PDB file of C-alpha atoms in Angstrom:
ATOM      1  CA  MET S   1     125.482 -13.777 -20.542  1.00 46.00           C
ATOM      2  CA  THR S   2     122.152 -12.525 -21.850  1.00 54.00           C
ATOM      3  CA  ILE S   3     121.872  -9.157 -23.673  1.00 65.00           C
ATOM      4  CA  PHE S   4     118.170  -8.704 -23.090  1.00 64.00           C
ATOM      5  CA  THR S   5     116.065  -9.503 -20.075  1.00 70.00           C
ATOM      6  CA  PRO S   6     112.924 -11.663 -20.495  1.00 70.00           C
ATOM      7  CA  ALA S   7     110.733  -8.580 -20.163  1.00 70.00           C
ATOM      8  CA  GLN S   8     112.660  -6.798 -22.918  1.00 70.00           C
ATOM      9  CA  ILE S   9     112.450  -9.833 -25.154  1.00 73.00           C
ATOM     10  CA  ARG S  10     108.695  -9.991 -24.689  1.00 73.00           C
ATOM     11  CA  ARG S  11     108.414  -6.260 -25.495  1.00 74.00           C
ATOM     12  CA  ILE S  12     110.499  -6.580 -28.648  1.00 76.00           C
ATOM     13  CA  ALA S  13     108.522  -9.652 -29.740  1.00 75.00           C
ATOM     14  CA  ARG S  14     105.304  -7.753 -29.139  1.00 75.00           C
ATOM     15  CA  TRP S  15     106.337  -4.795 -31.255  1.00 77.00           C
ATOM     16  CA  LEU S  16     107.704  -7.117 -34.004  1.00 80.00           C
ATOM     17  CA  LEU S  17     104.297  -8.758 -34.038  1.00 78.00           C
ATOM     18  CA  VAL S  18     102.640  -5.331 -34.384  1.00 75.00           C
ATOM     19  CA  ALA S  19     104.971  -4.418 -37.233  1.00 80.00           C
ATOM     20  CA  VAL S  20     104.331  -7.681 -39.016  1.00 80.00           C
ATOM     21  CA  SER S  21     100.605  -7.225 -38.522  1.00 77.00           C
ATOM     22  CA  ILE S  22     100.731  -3.677 -39.996  1.00 79.00           C
ATOM     23  CA  TYR S  23     102.711  -5.008 -42.965  1.00 79.00           C
ATOM     24  CA  PHE S  24     100.205  -7.779 -43.508  1.00 78.00           C
ATOM     25  CA  VAL S  25      97.246  -5.398 -43.314  1.00 72.00           C
ATOM     26  CA  GLY S  26      98.953  -3.134 -45.876  1.00 74.00           C
ATOM     27  CA  TRP S  27      99.610  -6.070 -48.172  1.00 75.00           C
ATOM     28  CA  LEU S  28      96.038  -7.272 -47.766  1.00 69.00           C
ATOM     29  CA  ILE S  29      94.601  -3.820 -48.582  1.00 68.00           C
ATOM     30  CA  SER S  30      96.741  -3.493 -51.739  1.00 69.00           C
ATOM     31  CA  HIS S  31      95.813  -6.962 -53.051  1.00 66.00           C
ATOM     32  CA  ALA S  32      92.248  -7.322 -51.920  1.00 63.00           C
ATOM     33  CA  SER S  33      90.868  -3.803 -51.952  1.00 63.00           C
ATOM     34  CA  SER S  34      87.417  -4.812 -53.227  1.00 61.00           C
ATOM     35  CA  ALA S  35      86.974  -7.248 -50.309  1.00 64.00           C
ATOM     36  CA  ILE S  36      88.419  -4.887 -47.747  1.00 69.00           C
ATOM     37  CA  THR S  37      86.472  -1.753 -48.809  1.00 70.00           C
ATOM     38  CA  PRO S  38      83.198  -2.790 -47.157  1.00 70.00           C
ATOM     39  CA  PHE S  39      84.956  -3.371 -43.899  1.00 70.00           C
ATOM     40  CA  VAL S  40      86.725   0.012 -44.136  1.00 72.00           C
ATOM     41  CA  PHE S  41      83.298   1.490 -44.650  1.00 74.00           C
ATOM     42  CA  GLY S  42      82.094  -0.521 -41.664  1.00 74.00           C
ATOM     43  CA  GLY S  43      84.919   0.872 -39.576  1.00 75.00           C
ATOM     44  CA  VAL S  44      83.882   4.421 -40.429  1.00 77.00           C
ATOM     45  CA  LEU S  45      80.318   3.551 -39.480  1.00 79.00           C
ATOM     46  CA  ALA S  46      81.528   2.090 -36.202  1.00 79.00           C
ATOM     47  CA  TYR S  47      83.345   5.346 -35.490  1.00 78.00           C
ATOM     48  CA  LEU S  48      80.205   7.344 -36.262  1.00 79.00           C
ATOM     49  CA  PHE S  49      77.804   5.019 -34.451  1.00 80.00           C
ATOM     50  CA  LEU S  50      79.858   4.620 -31.267  1.00 79.00           C
ATOM     51  CA  PRO S  51      78.828   7.929 -29.603  1.00 79.00           C
ATOM     52  CA  LEU S  52      75.125   7.123 -30.243  1.00 82.00           C
ATOM     53  CA  VAL S  53      75.520   3.607 -28.919  1.00 82.00           C
ATOM     54  CA  ASN S  54      77.253   4.839 -25.761  1.00 79.00           C
ATOM     55  CA  PHE S  55      74.494   7.479 -25.380  1.00 83.00           C
ATOM     56  CA  PHE S  56      71.621   4.955 -25.673  1.00 83.00           C
ATOM     57  CA  GLU S  57      73.471   2.498 -23.389  1.00 80.00           C
ATOM     58  CA  ARG S  58      72.603   4.766 -20.448  1.00 83.00           C
ATOM     59  CA  TRP S  59      69.041   3.571 -20.581  1.00 86.00           C
ATOM     60  CA  MET S  60      69.218   0.053 -22.123  1.00 82.00           C
ATOM     61  CA  PRO S  61      71.614  -2.913 -22.602  1.00 85.00           C
ATOM     62  CA  ARG S  62      74.417  -2.347 -25.119  1.00 80.00           C
ATOM     63  CA  TRP S  63      73.065  -4.885 -27.659  1.00 81.00           C
ATOM     64  CA  LEU S  64      69.693  -3.136 -27.583  1.00 85.00           C
ATOM     65  CA  ALA S  65      71.415   0.261 -27.976  1.00 82.00           C
ATOM     66  CA  ILE S  66      73.135  -1.023 -31.088  1.00 82.00           C
ATOM     67  CA  LEU S  67      69.839  -2.240 -32.510  1.00 84.00           C
ATOM     68  CA  ALA S  68      68.277   1.154 -31.699  1.00 85.00           C
ATOM     69  CA  VAL S  69      71.020   2.924 -33.667  1.00 84.00           C
ATOM     70  CA  TYR S  70      70.513   0.430 -36.534  1.00 84.00           C
ATOM     71  CA  LEU S  71      66.766   1.221 -36.603  1.00 87.00           C
ATOM     72  CA  LEU S  72      67.379   4.919 -36.416  1.00 86.00           C
ATOM     73  CA  THR S  73      69.869   4.730 -39.340  1.00 81.00           C
ATOM     74  CA  PHE S  74      67.555   2.474 -41.344  1.00 83.00           C
ATOM     75  CA  GLY S  75      64.606   4.871 -40.754  1.00 84.00           C
ATOM     76  CA  THR S  76      66.722   7.855 -41.916  1.00 80.00           C
ATOM     77  CA  VAL S  77      67.822   6.036 -45.098  1.00 77.00           C
ATOM     78  CA  VAL S  78      64.245   4.933 -45.830  1.00 81.00           C
ATOM     79  CA  ALA S  79      63.035   8.502 -45.372  1.00 80.00           C
ATOM     80  CA  ALA S  80      65.738   9.793 -47.686  1.00 74.00           C
ATOM     81  CA  ILE S  81      64.853   7.164 -50.288  1.00 74.00           C
ATOM     82  CA  ALA S  82      61.138   7.902 -49.988  1.00 75.00           C
ATOM     83  CA  PHE S  83      61.362  11.710 -50.184  1.00 75.00           C
ATOM     84  CA  VAL S  84      64.575  12.390 -52.139  1.00 71.00           C
ATOM     85  CA  ILE S  85      65.357   9.485 -54.473  1.00 71.00           C
ATOM     86  CA  PRO S  86      62.126   9.354 -56.576  1.00 74.00           C
ATOM     87  CA  PRO S  87      62.145  13.038 -57.538  1.00 73.00           C
ATOM     88  CA  LEU S  88      65.902  12.871 -58.037  1.00 70.00           C
ATOM     89  CA  ILE S  89      65.620   9.950 -60.447  1.00 73.00           C
ATOM     90  CA  ALA S  90      62.694  11.640 -62.241  1.00 72.00           C
ATOM     91  CA  GLN S  91      64.663  14.855 -62.684  1.00 68.00           C
ATOM     92  CA  ILE S  92      67.766  13.006 -63.865  1.00 69.00           C
ATOM     93  CA  ALA S  93      65.600  11.166 -66.445  1.00 70.00           C
ATOM     94  CA  GLU S  94      64.040  14.477 -67.465  1.00 69.00           C
ATOM     95  CA  LEU S  95      67.551  15.999 -67.906  1.00 66.00           C
ATOM     96  CA  ILE S  96      68.608  13.068 -70.056  1.00 66.00           C
ATOM     97  CA  ARG S  97      65.566  13.428 -72.263  1.00 66.00           C
ATOM     98  CA  ALA S  98      66.280  17.143 -72.621  1.00 61.00           C
ATOM     99  CA  LEU S  99      69.780  16.436 -73.938  1.00 59.00           C
ATOM    100  CA  PRO S 100      70.246  16.264 -77.732  1.00 57.00           C
ATOM    101  CA  ASP S 101      69.543  12.807 -79.142  1.00 55.00           C
ATOM    102  CA  ILE S 102      71.775  10.992 -81.678  1.00 52.00           C
ATOM    103  CA  ALA S 103      69.725  12.200 -84.656  1.00 56.00           C
ATOM    104  CA  THR S 104      70.155  15.802 -83.569  1.00 62.00           C
ATOM    105  CA  ILE S 105      73.870  15.392 -83.079  1.00 59.00           C
ATOM    106  CA  GLN S 106      74.143  13.753 -86.537  1.00 63.00           C
ATOM    107  CA  ARG S 107      72.220  16.618 -88.152  1.00 67.00           C
ATOM    108  CA  GLU S 108      74.524  19.131 -86.501  1.00 66.00           C
ATOM    109  CA  ALA S 109      77.591  17.232 -87.619  1.00 66.00           C
ATOM    110  CA  ASN S 110      76.276  17.136 -91.195  1.00 70.00           C
ATOM    111  CA  ARG S 111      75.600  20.904 -91.030  1.00 70.00           C
ATOM    112  CA  LEU S 112      79.188  21.570 -89.846  1.00 71.00           C
ATOM    113  CA  LEU S 113      80.514  19.353 -92.592  1.00 70.00           C
ATOM    114  CA  ASP S 114      78.510  21.231 -95.249  1.00 71.00           C
ATOM    115  CA  GLU S 115      79.814  24.516 -93.863  1.00 71.00           C
ATOM    116  CA  TYR S 116      83.321  23.168 -94.026  1.00 67.00           C
ATOM    117  CA  GLU S 117      82.869  22.088 -97.687  1.00 68.00           C
ATOM    118  CA  GLN S 118      81.420  25.523 -98.562  1.00 70.00           C
ATOM    119  CA  LEU S 119      84.328  27.232 -96.826  1.00 70.00           C
ATOM    120  CA  LEU S 120      86.825  25.019 -98.633  1.00 66.00           C
ATOM    121  CA  ALA S 121      85.136  25.707-102.004  1.00 68.00           C
ATOM    122  CA  SER S 122      85.438  29.436-101.463  1.00 69.00           C
ATOM    123  CA  LEU S 123      89.182  29.256-100.991  1.00 65.00           C
ATOM    124  CA  PRO S 124      91.681  29.658-103.876  1.00 69.00           C
ATOM    125  CA  PRO S 125      92.575  26.422-105.663  1.00 70.00           C
ATOM    126  CA  ALA S 126      96.127  26.378-104.303  1.00 66.00           C
ATOM    127  CA  ILE S 127      94.961  26.663-100.693  1.00 67.00           C
ATOM    128  CA  GLN S 128      92.243  24.001-101.377  1.00 65.00           C
ATOM    129  CA  SER S 129      94.953  21.605-102.571  1.00 71.00           C
ATOM    130  CA  GLU S 130      97.104  22.177 -99.535  1.00 70.00           C
ATOM    131  CA  VAL S 131      94.175  21.673 -97.110  1.00 67.00           C
ATOM    132  CA  GLN S 132      93.039  18.488 -98.891  1.00 69.00           C
ATOM    133  CA  SER S 133      96.641  17.255 -98.994  1.00 72.00           C
ATOM    134  CA  ALA S 134      97.071  17.851 -95.267  1.00 70.00           C
ATOM    135  CA  ILE S 135      93.816  16.061 -94.470  1.00 72.00           C
ATOM    136  CA  ALA S 136      94.754  13.122 -96.732  1.00 70.00           C
ATOM    137  CA  SER S 137      98.185  12.922 -95.090  1.00 72.00           C
ATOM    138  CA  ALA S 138      96.687  12.903 -91.572  1.00 70.00           C
ATOM    139  CA  THR S 139      94.143  10.256 -92.570  1.00 72.00           C
ATOM    140  CA  SER S 140      96.866   8.090 -94.107  1.00 70.00           C
ATOM    141  CA  GLU S 141      99.052   8.484 -91.044  1.00 71.00           C
ATOM    142  CA  GLY S 142      96.167   7.531 -88.794  1.00 67.00           C
ATOM    143  CA  LEU S 143      95.355   4.428 -90.818  1.00 65.00           C
ATOM    144  CA  GLY S 144      99.038   3.442 -90.756  1.00 66.00           C
ATOM    145  CA  THR S 145      99.124   3.802 -87.012  1.00 70.00           C
ATOM    146  CA  LEU S 146      96.003   1.771 -86.723  1.00 63.00           C
ATOM    147  CA  ARG S 147      97.452  -1.088 -88.833  1.00 62.00           C
ATOM    148  CA  ALA S 148     100.697  -0.989 -86.939  1.00 61.00           C
ATOM    149  CA  ASN S 149      98.906  -1.278 -83.612  1.00 64.00           C
ATOM    150  CA  PHE S 150      96.231  -3.761 -84.633  1.00 58.00           C
ATOM    151  CA  VAL S 151      97.818  -6.556 -82.647  1.00 56.00           C
ATOM    152  CA  ASN S 152      98.042  -4.278 -79.613  1.00 63.00           C
ATOM    153  CA  TYR S 153      94.352  -3.507 -80.044  1.00 58.00           C
ATOM    154  CA  LEU S 154      93.486  -7.223 -80.045  1.00 55.00           C
ATOM    155  CA  GLN S 155      95.619  -7.715 -76.932  1.00 59.00           C
ATOM    156  CA  GLY S 156      93.831  -4.819 -75.330  1.00 62.00           C
ATOM    157  CA  ILE S 157      90.430  -6.430 -76.130  1.00 58.00           C
ATOM    158  CA  GLY S 158      91.608  -9.684 -74.511  1.00 56.00           C
ATOM    159  CA  GLN S 159      92.850  -7.803 -71.513  1.00 62.00           C
ATOM    160  CA  PHE S 160      89.519  -5.938 -71.342  1.00 56.00           C
ATOM    161  CA  LEU S 161      87.617  -9.254 -71.292  1.00 58.00           C
ATOM    162  CA  ILE S 162      89.859 -10.605 -68.560  1.00 61.00           C
ATOM    163  CA  ASN S 163      89.432  -7.345 -66.561  1.00 61.00           C
ATOM    164  CA  SER S 164      85.669  -7.606 -67.087  1.00 58.00           C
ATOM    165  CA  VAL S 165      85.601 -11.127 -65.557  1.00 56.00           C
ATOM    166  CA  LEU S 166      87.794  -9.978 -62.672  1.00 57.00           C
ATOM    167  CA  SER S 167      85.492  -6.955 -62.245  1.00 61.00           C
ATOM    168  CA  VAL S 168      82.441  -9.217 -61.940  1.00 58.00           C
ATOM    169  CA  VAL S 169      84.244 -11.327 -59.324  1.00 57.00           C
ATOM    170  CA  ASN S 170      85.316  -8.228 -57.410  1.00 61.00           C
ATOM    171  CA  THR S 171      81.768  -6.885 -57.573  1.00 63.00           C
ATOM    172  CA  VAL S 172      80.365 -10.078 -56.052  1.00 60.00           C
ATOM    173  CA  THR S 173      83.010 -10.037 -53.363  1.00 60.00           C
ATOM    174  CA  PHE S 174      82.277  -6.396 -52.662  1.00 58.00           C
ATOM    175  CA  LEU S 175      78.500  -7.017 -52.362  1.00 60.00           C
ATOM    176  CA  LEU S 176      79.122 -10.046 -50.169  1.00 62.00           C
ATOM    177  CA  GLY S 177      81.302  -7.930 -47.904  1.00 60.00           C
ATOM    178  CA  PHE S 178      78.602  -5.293 -47.607  1.00 62.00           C
ATOM    179  CA  PHE S 179      76.111  -8.006 -46.703  1.00 69.00           C
ATOM    180  CA  LEU S 180      78.433  -9.113 -43.846  1.00 72.00           C
ATOM    181  CA  VAL S 181      79.168  -5.576 -42.634  1.00 73.00           C
ATOM    182  CA  PRO S 182      76.087  -5.144 -40.392  1.00 78.00           C
ATOM    183  CA  PHE S 183      76.874  -8.352 -38.515  1.00 79.00           C
ATOM    184  CA  TRP S 184      80.582  -7.509 -38.259  1.00 75.00           C
ATOM    185  CA  LEU S 185      79.739  -3.979 -37.165  1.00 77.00           C
ATOM    186  CA  PHE S 186      77.454  -5.328 -34.393  1.00 79.00           C
ATOM    187  CA  TYR S 187      80.264  -7.302 -32.840  1.00 78.00           C
ATOM    188  CA  VAL S 188      82.785  -4.464 -33.228  1.00 75.00           C
ATOM    189  CA  LEU S 189      80.405  -2.195 -31.300  1.00 77.00           C
ATOM    190  CA  MET S 190      79.702  -4.850 -28.704  1.00 77.00           C
ATOM    191  CA  ASP S 191      83.358  -5.583 -28.080  1.00 75.00           C
ATOM    192  CA  GLN S 192      84.649  -2.001 -28.248  1.00 72.00           C
ATOM    193  CA  ARG S 193      85.661  -1.908 -24.630  1.00 72.00           C
ATOM    194  CA  THR S 194      87.368  -5.303 -24.829  1.00 74.00           C
ATOM    195  CA  GLY S 195      89.429  -4.045 -27.771  1.00 70.00           C
ATOM    196  CA  ARG S 196      90.370  -0.921 -25.892  1.00 74.00           C
ATOM    197  CA  ASP S 197      91.500  -2.988 -22.841  1.00 73.00           C
ATOM    198  CA  TYR S 198      93.561  -5.233 -25.109  1.00 71.00           C
ATOM    199  CA  LEU S 199      95.245  -2.239 -26.808  1.00 72.00           C
ATOM    200  CA  ASN S 200      95.848  -0.779 -23.389  1.00 74.00           C
ATOM    201  CA  ARG S 201      97.722  -3.887 -22.334  1.00 75.00           C
ATOM    202  CA  LEU S 202      99.992  -3.569 -25.411  1.00 73.00           C
ATOM    203  CA  ILE S 203     101.144  -0.100 -24.393  1.00 74.00           C
ATOM    204  CA  HIS S 204     103.808   0.466 -21.739  1.00 73.00           C
ATOM    205  CA  PRO S 205     102.254   1.877 -18.524  1.00 75.00           C
ATOM    206  CA  ARG S 206     104.415   5.017 -18.760  1.00 76.00           C
ATOM    207  CA  LEU S 207     103.090   5.693 -22.250  1.00 73.00           C
ATOM    208  CA  ARG S 208      99.408   4.952 -21.708  1.00 72.00           C
ATOM    209  CA  ALA S 209      98.402   8.424 -20.446  1.00 75.00           C
ATOM    210  CA  ASP S 210     100.138  10.210 -23.405  1.00 74.00           C
ATOM    211  CA  PHE S 211      98.811   7.705 -25.931  1.00 74.00           C
ATOM    212  CA  TRP S 212      95.186   8.051 -24.822  1.00 74.00           C
ATOM    213  CA  ALA S 213      95.510  11.809 -24.495  1.00 78.00           C
ATOM    214  CA  MET S 214      96.675  11.904 -28.119  1.00 79.00           C
ATOM    215  CA  ILE S 215      93.855   9.590 -29.205  1.00 75.00           C
ATOM    216  CA  SER S 216      91.362  11.790 -27.389  1.00 77.00           C
ATOM    217  CA  ILE S 217      92.589  14.934 -29.241  1.00 80.00           C
ATOM    218  CA  ILE S 218      92.486  13.146 -32.578  1.00 77.00           C
ATOM    219  CA  ASP S 219      89.038  11.785 -31.856  1.00 75.00           C
ATOM    220  CA  TYR S 220      87.717  15.201 -30.802  1.00 77.00           C
ATOM    221  CA  ASP S 221      89.040  17.019 -33.844  1.00 76.00           C
ATOM    222  CA  LEU S 222      88.140  14.262 -36.337  1.00 76.00           C
ATOM    223  CA  SER S 223      84.648  13.624 -35.031  1.00 75.00           C
ATOM    224  CA  GLY S 224      83.953  17.369 -34.923  1.00 76.00           C
ATOM    225  CA  TYR S 225      85.146  17.689 -38.519  1.00 78.00           C
ATOM    226  CA  LEU S 226      83.068  14.820 -39.780  1.00 77.00           C
ATOM    227  CA  ARG S 227      79.938  15.982 -37.956  1.00 77.00           C
ATOM    228  CA  GLY S 228      80.556  19.483 -39.208  1.00 78.00           C
ATOM    229  CA  GLN S 229      80.885  18.350 -42.801  1.00 79.00           C
ATOM    230  CA  LEU S 230      77.771  16.212 -42.568  1.00 80.00           C
ATOM    231  CA  ILE S 231      75.727  19.058 -41.082  1.00 82.00           C
ATOM    232  CA  LEU S 232      77.168  21.563 -43.561  1.00 80.00           C
ATOM    233  CA  GLY S 233      76.425  19.419 -46.607  1.00 80.00           C
ATOM    234  CA  THR S 234      72.877  18.612 -45.368  1.00 81.00           C
ATOM    235  CA  SER S 235      72.190  22.318 -44.484  1.00 82.00           C
ATOM    236  CA  VAL S 236      73.440  23.578 -47.824  1.00 80.00           C
ATOM    237  CA  GLY S 237      71.451  21.014 -49.816  1.00 80.00           C
ATOM    238  CA  LEU S 238      68.299  21.757 -47.834  1.00 82.00           C
ATOM    239  CA  ALA S 239      68.818  25.560 -48.115  1.00 82.00           C
ATOM    240  CA  ALA S 240      69.373  25.224 -51.865  1.00 79.00           C
ATOM    241  CA  TRP S 241      66.205  23.140 -52.282  1.00 79.00           C
ATOM    242  CA  ILE S 242      64.169  25.678 -50.229  1.00 82.00           C
ATOM    243  CA  GLY S 243      65.604  28.602 -52.192  1.00 78.00           C
ATOM    244  CA  LEU S 244      65.027  27.047 -55.603  1.00 75.00           C
ATOM    245  CA  THR S 245      61.479  26.031 -54.640  1.00 77.00           C
ATOM    246  CA  ALA S 246      60.807  29.583 -53.514  1.00 79.00           C
ATOM    247  CA  LEU S 247      62.092  30.927 -56.835  1.00 73.00           C
ATOM    248  CA  ASN S 248      59.839  28.520 -58.684  1.00 73.00           C
ATOM    249  CA  MET S 249      56.854  29.686 -56.555  1.00 76.00           C
ATOM    250  CA  ALA S 250      57.769  33.255 -57.566  1.00 71.00           C
ATOM    251  CA  GLY S 251      57.367  32.242 -61.210  1.00 69.00           C
ATOM    252  CA  MET S 252      61.021  31.891 -62.324  1.00 68.00           C
ATOM    253  CA  LYS S 253      60.613  28.318 -63.545  1.00 70.00           C
ATOM    254  CA  ILE S 254      63.941  26.743 -62.502  1.00 69.00           C
ATOM    255  CA  PRO S 255      63.980  23.020 -63.369  1.00 71.00           C
ATOM    256  CA  TYR S 256      65.721  20.132 -61.520  1.00 71.00           C
ATOM    257  CA  THR S 257      65.421  21.662 -58.048  1.00 74.00           C
ATOM    258  CA  VAL S 258      66.105  18.426 -56.196  1.00 73.00           C
ATOM    259  CA  LEU S 259      69.003  17.469 -58.469  1.00 74.00           C
ATOM    260  CA  LEU S 260      70.613  20.934 -58.094  1.00 76.00           C
ATOM    261  CA  ALA S 261      70.088  20.791 -54.277  1.00 78.00           C
ATOM    262  CA  VAL S 262      71.769  17.365 -54.062  1.00 78.00           C
ATOM    263  CA  VAL S 263      74.689  18.586 -56.220  1.00 78.00           C
ATOM    264  CA  ALA S 264      75.067  21.658 -54.022  1.00 78.00           C
ATOM    265  CA  GLY S 265      75.059  19.593 -50.824  1.00 77.00           C
ATOM    266  CA  VAL S 266      77.559  17.002 -52.096  1.00 77.00           C
ATOM    267  CA  THR S 267      79.978  19.502 -53.657  1.00 76.00           C
ATOM    268  CA  GLU S 268      79.907  21.551 -50.437  1.00 75.00           C
ATOM    269  CA  LEU S 269      81.962  18.744 -48.946  1.00 74.00           C
ATOM    270  CA  VAL S 270      84.846  19.475 -51.374  1.00 73.00           C
ATOM    271  CA  PRO S 271      87.182  22.024 -49.760  1.00 70.00           C
ATOM    272  CA  VAL S 272      87.573  25.507 -51.253  1.00 66.00           C
ATOM    273  CA  ILE S 273      86.249  24.903 -54.784  1.00 69.00           C
ATOM    274  CA  GLY S 274      83.253  22.766 -53.842  1.00 68.00           C
ATOM    275  CA  PRO S 275      80.790  25.597 -53.391  1.00 69.00           C
ATOM    276  CA  ILE S 276      81.857  27.102 -56.760  1.00 71.00           C
ATOM    277  CA  ILE S 277      81.400  23.797 -58.548  1.00 71.00           C
ATOM    278  CA  GLY S 278      77.982  23.348 -56.942  1.00 67.00           C
ATOM    279  CA  ALA S 279      76.812  26.809 -57.977  1.00 69.00           C
ATOM    280  CA  ILE S 280      77.807  26.425 -61.686  1.00 68.00           C
ATOM    281  CA  PRO S 281      74.863  24.158 -62.774  1.00 68.00           C
ATOM    282  CA  ALA S 282      72.323  26.317 -61.043  1.00 65.00           C
ATOM    283  CA  ILE S 283      73.731  29.510 -62.618  1.00 67.00           C
ATOM    284  CA  LEU S 284      73.758  27.917 -66.086  1.00 65.00           C
ATOM    285  CA  LEU S 285      70.142  26.791 -65.764  1.00 64.00           C
ATOM    286  CA  GLY S 286      69.193  30.186 -64.470  1.00 60.00           C
ATOM    287  CA  LEU S 287      70.812  31.852 -67.478  1.00 58.00           C
ATOM    288  CA  ALA S 288      68.660  29.694 -69.717  1.00 56.00           C
ATOM    289  CA  ASP S 289      65.681  31.475 -68.198  1.00 55.00           C
ATOM    290  CA  SER S 290      67.100  34.991 -67.745  1.00 56.00           C
ATOM    291  CA  PRO S 291      70.110  36.839 -66.225  1.00 56.00           C
ATOM    292  CA  THR S 292      67.936  37.884 -63.308  1.00 58.00           C
ATOM    293  CA  THR S 293      67.112  34.251 -62.499  1.00 56.00           C
ATOM    294  CA  ALA S 294      70.870  33.360 -62.646  1.00 52.00           C
ATOM    295  CA  LEU S 295      71.641  36.088 -60.114  1.00 55.00           C
TER     296      LEU S 295
END
């Protein structure tokens, strides 16, 4: 006497296979994240590219539509590199040059040390003795801790070297994965309908309508959110650059306009506090000129 019919056994085996596959994917992600990350990035690109590919497929073969999307993306990236990256790098370098150098920091540290010694000398002898005793005790305790943990420090250095080697290997794997992503992405986009049909066969006929309705709702909300965030970040960055450029033309002399615009556009993607974080650098630089500029 059989407990399950052949159809039920096949269904159970199918779902067991799905569960094992999900477990294997989770294990693979946790143990090979550097190699998997490029393909996760490729999956996000496939999700973003798919509507464009389907749109262009109305007038050309699918493989040509994919190449058209590739060329459009490549052109956008090249334009961004040509018009945004050079001034951005120049302004970052200018900001680094404007920061205090090591000699300035050392002079400031010496000045603070002199002020401390003068303050200590102005105190009564009893208080001077207590302060010096506390400093000596803290120094001695710190040196004792350093000696006690010297072996741990050496082990830490060895672990750091091992991690550095592993980091190099992971970086090479990561870059190799990104090199393969365009080719992998091409076949994912080409076989999208085949994958959909295969997934459709895995689902029981009575559940297919509900499953694809749920997927459609998720796709509509998620794609709308991603497109909205992309448009929002780009619009805020562009508006910030236009506004800062207009202020400079009005004679307010605000530096790092491109850098501030990029910061504003990127931080706009952070929910709630992103706009506040993005506004802080611009306000601080404006205060360096005048309160009116900051406003």
